[in-house]
Every structure is written in structure tokens, then in C-alpha cells.
Amino acid sequence: MLHGLNGKSVVVTGGAGVIGSAVSRRLAAEGARVVVADLDADAARKIAELIGGDAVGVGVDITTPAGAEASVDAAVQAFGRLDLFHANAGVECMVRTVTDFDVADYHRVFGVNVLGAFLSAQAAVRRLTAQGDGGSILFTASIAALMGTGGTSIYNASKHAVHGLARCLALEVAGSGIRVNTLAPGVVESRMMDSLGAGLGALAGVDEAAFKGGMKRAVPLGRYATPEEIAATAAWILSDEVPYLHGEVLTVGGGIAPY
Ligand SMILES: NC(=O)c1ccc[n+]([C@@H]2O[C@H](COP(=O)([O-])OP(=O)(O)OC[C@H]3O[C@@H](n4cnc5c(N)ncnc54)[C@H](O)[C@@H]3O)[C@@H](O)[C@H]2O)c1
């Protein structure tokens, strides 16, 4: 068992998605009390039901201040307090060159990935600061926060912004005992990666299977990550196993060198 998760109250945004549900399951298995917070309320409740115990599923839209606050309120209502917050909700962009992108896709992606992460951070920090006994906040960025990829500029730019937000927040809240870190997954077996892979393959003139094969060969470990592997790392960062880990971005990419 990871030290410092048992009994902790945690919110996972995007908790009904591929990575978020794996994180929610892992944290619950470590004894944490989990709020699965997602735009898809039915899916969030279903994941919470499957987890069992005192897990709670709530529908929230993190692109509004009220929605982000509602995710924290759900933890306070269910468990009396907030200890840990995983700002994980995110969306992929369409695959287009910079000149072909439309502004609507920019606003859609930045609305969830950047504004949503920002409002989530505000809500979590306000609660943790009011409680006065620290906490741990984790953002899911992406390896795209550290590198360029032709065709996904809006997504990469949004994840660079998440990384920048986390670095600033880490400096602001260090004195309150609130740790802030960023997880940067590489390629994960998931709907999102399939969607991006289909688009990137089309841009390169190959089908999705050929793109995925090429992508796997580019990963030194030779495969995509499982959601559970990402969840294990997220739980470790959020836990008390690594109390000196602060203001860091941790790449979990099977050996891909992002720079
Ligand atoms: N899948 C990958 O390969 C990969 C790689 C690197 C980083 N990431 C990042 O990991 C995170 C999770 O990705 P995933 O693969 O699980 O995607 P996913 O699409 O399976 O899950 C994302 C979840 O976020 C929710 N969501 C979307 N908008 C929301 C909003 N406004 N308010 C609340 N919830 C909202 C969705 O309903 C969905 O359940 C994202 O931030 C993504 O950018 C994914």
C-alpha cells in the first residue's frame, strides 16, 4: 500500500474517462475516499458504483467556476474535507495544420484543458488553504506539454499551458504545505489516442493501424502504456511516498525523449 492515501478525500476530474477511471480505482484500492467528477454525470456515477465503498460520482463542468467548485464541494459534502485533487479532465483537438485550424476548436480545447485546469486549481487551493493542513494537487498534462507534434498544435499548446500553470502554482502554495506536480503521459491505450492516431495517420497519408505501429516502434519500450500504469504513477505522486516531490513534471512515456 502507498503511504498516506488511506482515508484521504480525493477528487479526480475526468474521473469517468480512460485514465481518470483507472486513477479513481487505484486510489480507492489504496483506501482513499474518491469523488469521480466528470462532465458525463451518468458515467461518473457508474464508475463510482463499480468502485463501491463510499466512492461518489458527480456531474460537473470544470469550464465554469461553479462547476469546478462543485467538484470540491462534493468531496466536502461526502467526506467532510478535501485532501488531494487530480485535475485530469482534458480533451484532444482535431488534427489540422496551424493554418487549417478553426478558432472554435481552439476555444473548445483551451476551455477544458487550460481554463478548466485553472478553475480546478482555484477551487482546490481555496479549500486546502482554508483547511490549513496542506494537501497534494496533480495535473495531467501530457508529453505534448514538452514537445511539438505537427498536426496537434492546439492540444500541445494547451498542455504547455497546464505545465506553466502548475509550475507557478507550485511556487505560490509551497508555504502552505500543498504539493503541486504534473504528470506527462506519453501514448496510452485509450479512445483519445486512437482518435489522435487516426487524425495524425491521415495527415501523414497512412491508416490508423500503420500509424500505431510506427508510434509503438518510436517508443523505446515498444508499446503504449496501459491506463493502470499511468494511474499507478498518479497515485504515487499524490501519496506521501514522495513528500519532497514538488513543482515537477514527470514524464511517463516508456522512454520517449520529449525534448
Ligand atoms: N490518452 C492518452 O494517450 C493521453 C496521453 C497524455 C495525456 N492525456 C491526458 O490525460 C487526461 C485524460 O485523458 P483520457 O485518455 O482518459 O481521455 P478521456 O476522453 O477518456 O477522458 C477525459 C474525461 O474528461 C471528461 N471531461 C471533458 N470535458 C470536461 C469538462 N468540461 N468537465 C469535466 N469533465 C470533462 C470527459 O467526459 C472524459 O470522461 C487528459 O487530460 C488527456 O489530455 C491522455
Coordinates of C-alpha atoms and ligand atoms in Angstrom, one line a residue:
M1 CA 0.0 0.0 0.0
L2 CA 1.2 3.5 -0.7
H3 CA 1.8 5.6 2.4
G4 CA -0.7 8.4 3.0
L5 CA -3.6 7.6 0.8
N6 CA -5.8 5.6 3.2
G7 CA -8.8 7.6 4.3
K8 CA -7.9 10.6 2.2
S9 CA -10.6 12.6 0.4
V10 CA -9.7 13.0 -3.3
V11 CA -11.4 14.5 -6.3
V12 CA -10.5 13.1 -9.8
T13 CA -11.8 15.3 -12.6
G14 CA -12.4 13.5 -15.9
G15 CA -12.9 10.6 -13.5
A16 CA -15.1 8.7 -15.9
G17 CA -12.6 8.7 -18.7
V18 CA -10.0 6.1 -19.5
I19 CA -7.2 7.4 -17.3
G20 CA -9.4 9.1 -14.7
S21 CA -11.4 6.0 -14.0
A22 CA -8.1 4.0 -13.6
V23 CA -6.8 6.6 -11.2
S24 CA -10.1 6.6 -9.3
R25 CA -10.0 2.8 -9.0
R26 CA -6.3 2.8 -7.9
L27 CA -6.8 5.5 -5.3
A28 CA -9.9 3.7 -3.9
A29 CA -7.9 0.4 -3.8
E30 CA -5.3 2.4 -1.7
G31 CA -8.0 3.3 0.8
A32 CA -8.8 6.8 -0.5
R33 CA -12.3 8.2 -0.5
V34 CA -12.9 9.2 -4.1
V35 CA -15.1 11.7 -5.9
V36 CA -15.4 10.8 -9.5
A37 CA -16.1 14.1 -11.1
D38 CA -16.9 14.3 -14.8
L39 CA -19.0 16.2 -17.4
D40 CA -20.7 12.9 -18.0
A41 CA -22.7 12.5 -14.8
D42 CA -24.1 9.1 -15.6
A43 CA -20.7 7.7 -16.4
A44 CA -19.2 9.3 -13.2
R45 CA -21.9 7.6 -11.1
K46 CA -21.4 4.3 -12.8
I47 CA -17.7 4.4 -12.2
A48 CA -18.3 5.2 -8.5
E49 CA -20.8 2.4 -8.3
L50 CA -18.3 -0.1 -9.8
I51 CA -15.7 1.1 -7.3
G52 CA -18.1 0.7 -4.4
G53 CA -17.5 1.6 -0.8
D54 CA -18.0 5.3 -0.3
A55 CA -17.0 6.5 -3.8
V56 CA -19.2 9.2 -5.1
G57 CA -19.9 10.1 -8.8
V58 CA -20.8 13.7 -9.7
G59 CA -21.5 15.6 -12.9
V60 CA -19.5 18.8 -13.1
D61 CA -18.4 21.1 -15.9
I62 CA -14.9 22.3 -14.9
T63 CA -15.0 25.1 -17.5
T64 CA -17.2 27.2 -15.2
P65 CA -16.2 28.4 -11.7
A66 CA -19.4 26.9 -10.3
G67 CA -18.6 23.5 -11.9
A68 CA -15.0 23.4 -10.6
E69 CA -16.2 24.4 -7.1
A70 CA -18.9 21.7 -7.2
S71 CA -16.2 19.0 -7.6
V72 CA -14.6 20.2 -4.3
D73 CA -18.0 20.7 -2.6
A74 CA -18.9 17.1 -3.4
A75 CA -15.8 15.9 -1.5
V76 CA -16.6 18.2 1.4
Q77 CA -20.2 17.1 1.5
A78 CA -19.4 13.4 1.3
F79 CA -16.2 13.2 3.3
G80 CA -16.0 16.4 5.3
R81 CA -12.9 17.7 3.7
L82 CA -10.5 17.7 0.7
D83 CA -7.0 16.2 0.8
L84 CA -6.0 15.5 -2.7
F85 CA -7.1 16.9 -6.1
H86 CA -6.3 15.3 -9.5
A87 CA -7.0 17.9 -12.3
N88 CA -7.1 15.3 -15.0
A89 CA -10.0 16.2 -17.3
G90 CA -9.0 17.0 -20.8
V91 CA -10.0 16.9 -24.5
E92 CA -8.0 16.3 -27.6
C93 CA -8.0 18.7 -30.6
M94 CA -8.9 17.8 -34.2
V95 CA -5.8 17.1 -36.2
R96 CA -5.1 20.0 -38.5
T97 CA -2.2 22.2 -39.5
V98 CA -2.0 25.6 -37.8
T99 CA -3.3 27.3 -40.9
D100 CA -6.3 24.9 -41.2
F101 CA -7.5 25.1 -37.6
D102 CA -10.6 27.0 -36.8
V103 CA -11.0 29.2 -33.8
A104 CA -13.9 27.2 -32.4
D105 CA -11.6 24.2 -31.8
Y106 CA -9.0 26.4 -30.1
H107 CA -11.7 27.7 -27.6
R108 CA -13.1 24.2 -27.1
V109 CA -9.7 22.7 -26.2
F110 CA -8.3 25.6 -24.2
G111 CA -11.7 25.9 -22.4
V112 CA -11.3 22.4 -20.9
N113 CA -7.6 21.9 -20.8
V114 CA -6.5 25.3 -19.6
L115 CA -9.4 27.3 -18.2
G116 CA -10.7 24.0 -16.7
A117 CA -7.4 23.2 -15.0
F118 CA -7.1 26.8 -13.8
L119 CA -10.6 26.9 -12.3
S120 CA -10.0 23.5 -10.7
A121 CA -6.8 24.7 -9.2
Q122 CA -8.5 27.8 -7.8
A123 CA -11.3 25.7 -6.2
A124 CA -8.8 23.1 -4.8
V125 CA -6.3 25.6 -3.4
R126 CA -9.0 27.8 -1.8
R127 CA -10.3 24.7 0.1
L128 CA -6.9 23.3 1.0
T129 CA -5.7 26.7 2.2
A130 CA -8.9 27.2 4.3
Q131 CA -8.3 23.8 6.0
G132 CA -4.7 24.8 6.7
D133 CA -3.1 21.4 6.8
G134 CA -1.6 21.0 3.3
G135 CA -2.6 18.7 0.5
S136 CA -1.5 17.4 -2.8
I137 CA -2.6 18.6 -6.3
L138 CA -1.7 16.8 -9.5
F139 CA -2.3 18.0 -13.1
T140 CA -2.5 15.6 -16.0
A141 CA -0.7 17.4 -18.8
S142 CA 0.9 15.2 -21.5
I143 CA 4.2 14.6 -23.1
A144 CA 2.7 17.1 -25.6
A145 CA 3.4 19.7 -22.9
L146 CA 7.1 19.3 -23.5
M147 CA 7.4 18.8 -27.3
G148 CA 5.9 19.7 -30.7
T149 CA 3.8 17.4 -32.9
G150 CA 2.8 18.5 -36.4
G151 CA -1.0 18.5 -36.6
T152 CA -1.9 18.9 -32.9
S153 CA -0.7 22.4 -32.2
I154 CA -3.8 23.4 -30.2
Y155 CA -3.5 20.4 -27.9
N156 CA 0.2 20.7 -27.4
A157 CA -0.1 24.4 -26.7
S158 CA -2.9 23.8 -24.2
K159 CA -0.8 21.2 -22.4
H160 CA 2.3 23.5 -22.3
A161 CA -0.1 26.0 -20.6
V162 CA -1.1 23.4 -18.0
H163 CA 2.6 22.8 -17.3
G164 CA 3.2 26.5 -16.9
L165 CA 0.2 26.9 -14.6
A166 CA 1.4 24.1 -12.4
R167 CA 4.9 25.5 -12.1
C168 CA 3.6 28.9 -11.0
L169 CA 1.0 27.4 -8.6
A170 CA 3.8 25.2 -7.0
L171 CA 5.7 28.4 -6.1
E172 CA 2.6 30.1 -4.7
V173 CA 1.4 27.4 -2.4
A174 CA 4.6 25.7 -1.2
G175 CA 4.5 27.7 2.0
S176 CA 1.0 26.2 2.8
G177 CA 2.3 22.7 2.6
I178 CA 0.4 22.0 -0.6
R179 CA 2.4 19.9 -3.1
V180 CA 1.8 20.5 -6.8
N181 CA 3.0 18.3 -9.6
T182 CA 2.4 17.5 -13.2
L183 CA 2.1 14.1 -14.8
A184 CA 3.0 13.9 -18.5
P185 CA 1.8 10.6 -20.0
G186 CA 3.1 9.6 -23.4
V187 CA 0.9 7.3 -25.5
V188 CA -1.8 5.4 -23.6
E189 CA -4.1 2.6 -24.9
S190 CA -7.2 4.8 -25.0
R191 CA -10.0 6.3 -27.1
M192 CA -8.2 9.7 -27.1
M193 CA -5.0 8.2 -28.5
D194 CA -7.0 6.2 -31.1
S195 CA -8.7 9.5 -32.1
L196 CA -5.4 11.4 -32.4
G197 CA -3.8 8.4 -34.1
A198 CA -6.4 8.3 -36.8
G199 CA -6.0 12.0 -37.5
L200 CA -2.2 12.0 -37.4
G201 CA -2.2 8.9 -39.6
A202 CA -4.5 10.6 -42.1
L203 CA -2.2 13.7 -42.1
A204 CA 0.8 11.5 -42.9
G205 CA -1.1 9.5 -45.5
V206 CA -1.2 6.2 -43.6
D207 CA -4.1 4.4 -41.9
E208 CA -4.6 4.3 -38.1
A209 CA -3.0 0.8 -37.7
A210 CA 0.1 1.8 -39.6
F211 CA 0.4 5.0 -37.5
K212 CA 0.0 3.0 -34.3
G213 CA 2.7 0.5 -35.4
G214 CA 5.1 3.3 -36.2
M215 CA 4.3 5.0 -32.9
K216 CA 5.0 1.8 -31.0
R217 CA 8.3 1.5 -32.7
A218 CA 9.2 5.1 -31.7
V219 CA 8.6 4.2 -28.0
P220 CA 11.7 2.6 -26.6
L221 CA 9.6 0.1 -24.5
G222 CA 7.8 -0.8 -27.8
R223 CA 4.2 -0.3 -26.7
Y224 CA 1.6 2.1 -25.4
A225 CA 1.1 2.5 -21.6
T226 CA -1.9 0.9 -20.0
P227 CA -4.2 3.3 -18.1
E228 CA -3.4 1.4 -15.0
E229 CA 0.3 2.2 -15.4
I230 CA -0.5 5.9 -15.6
A231 CA -2.8 5.5 -12.6
A232 CA -0.1 3.8 -10.5
T233 CA 2.2 6.8 -11.1
A234 CA -0.5 9.3 -10.3
A235 CA -1.3 7.6 -7.0
W236 CA 2.4 7.6 -6.1
I237 CA 2.8 11.3 -6.8
L238 CA -0.4 12.1 -4.8
S239 CA 0.7 9.9 -1.9
D240 CA 3.0 10.7 1.0
E241 CA 5.7 8.4 -0.5
V242 CA 7.3 11.4 -2.2
P243 CA 6.9 14.4 0.2
Y244 CA 9.8 16.2 -1.4
L245 CA 8.4 16.0 -5.0
H246 CA 7.1 19.4 -5.7
G247 CA 6.8 21.6 -8.8
E248 CA 7.9 18.7 -11.0
V249 CA 6.7 17.4 -14.3
L250 CA 7.1 13.6 -14.5
T251 CA 7.1 12.0 -18.0
V252 CA 5.6 8.5 -18.1
G253 CA 6.4 7.7 -21.7
G254 CA 8.1 4.4 -22.0
G255 CA 11.4 6.1 -22.7
I256 CA 10.3 8.6 -25.3
A257 CA 12.7 11.6 -25.0
P258 CA 10.4 14.6 -25.4
Y259 CA 12.9 17.3 -25.9
Ligands
LIG1 N1 -4.9 9.1 -23.7 C1 -3.7 9.4 -23.8 O1 -2.9 8.8 -24.6 C2 -3.2 10.6 -23.1 C3 -1.8 10.9 -23.2 C4 -1.3 12.0 -22.5 C5 -2.2 12.8 -21.7 N2 -3.5 12.5 -21.7 C6 -4.4 13.4 -20.9 O2 -5.0 12.6 -19.9 C7 -6.2 13.1 -19.5 C8 -7.3 12.0 -19.5 O3 -7.3 11.5 -20.9 P1 -8.1 10.2 -21.3 O4 -7.3 9.4 -22.3 O5 -8.6 9.5 -20.0 O6 -9.4 10.8 -22.0 P2 -10.9 10.5 -21.9 O7 -11.6 11.2 -23.1 O8 -11.1 9.0 -21.8 O9 -11.3 11.1 -20.5 C9 -11.5 12.5 -20.4 C10 -12.7 12.8 -19.5 O10 -12.8 14.2 -19.2 C11 -14.2 14.5 -19.2 N3 -14.4 15.9 -19.5 C12 -14.3 16.5 -20.7 N4 -14.7 17.8 -20.5 C13 -15.0 18.0 -19.3 C14 -15.5 19.1 -18.5 N5 -15.7 20.3 -19.1 N6 -15.7 19.0 -17.2 C15 -15.5 17.8 -16.6 N7 -15.0 16.7 -17.2 C16 -14.8 16.8 -18.6 C17 -14.8 13.6 -20.3 O11 -16.2 13.4 -20.1 C18 -14.0 12.3 -20.1 O12 -14.6 11.4 -19.2 C19 -6.5 14.3 -20.4 O13 -6.1 15.5 -19.8 C20 -5.6 14.0 -21.6 O14 -5.2 15.2 -22.3 C21 -4.0 11.4 -22.3

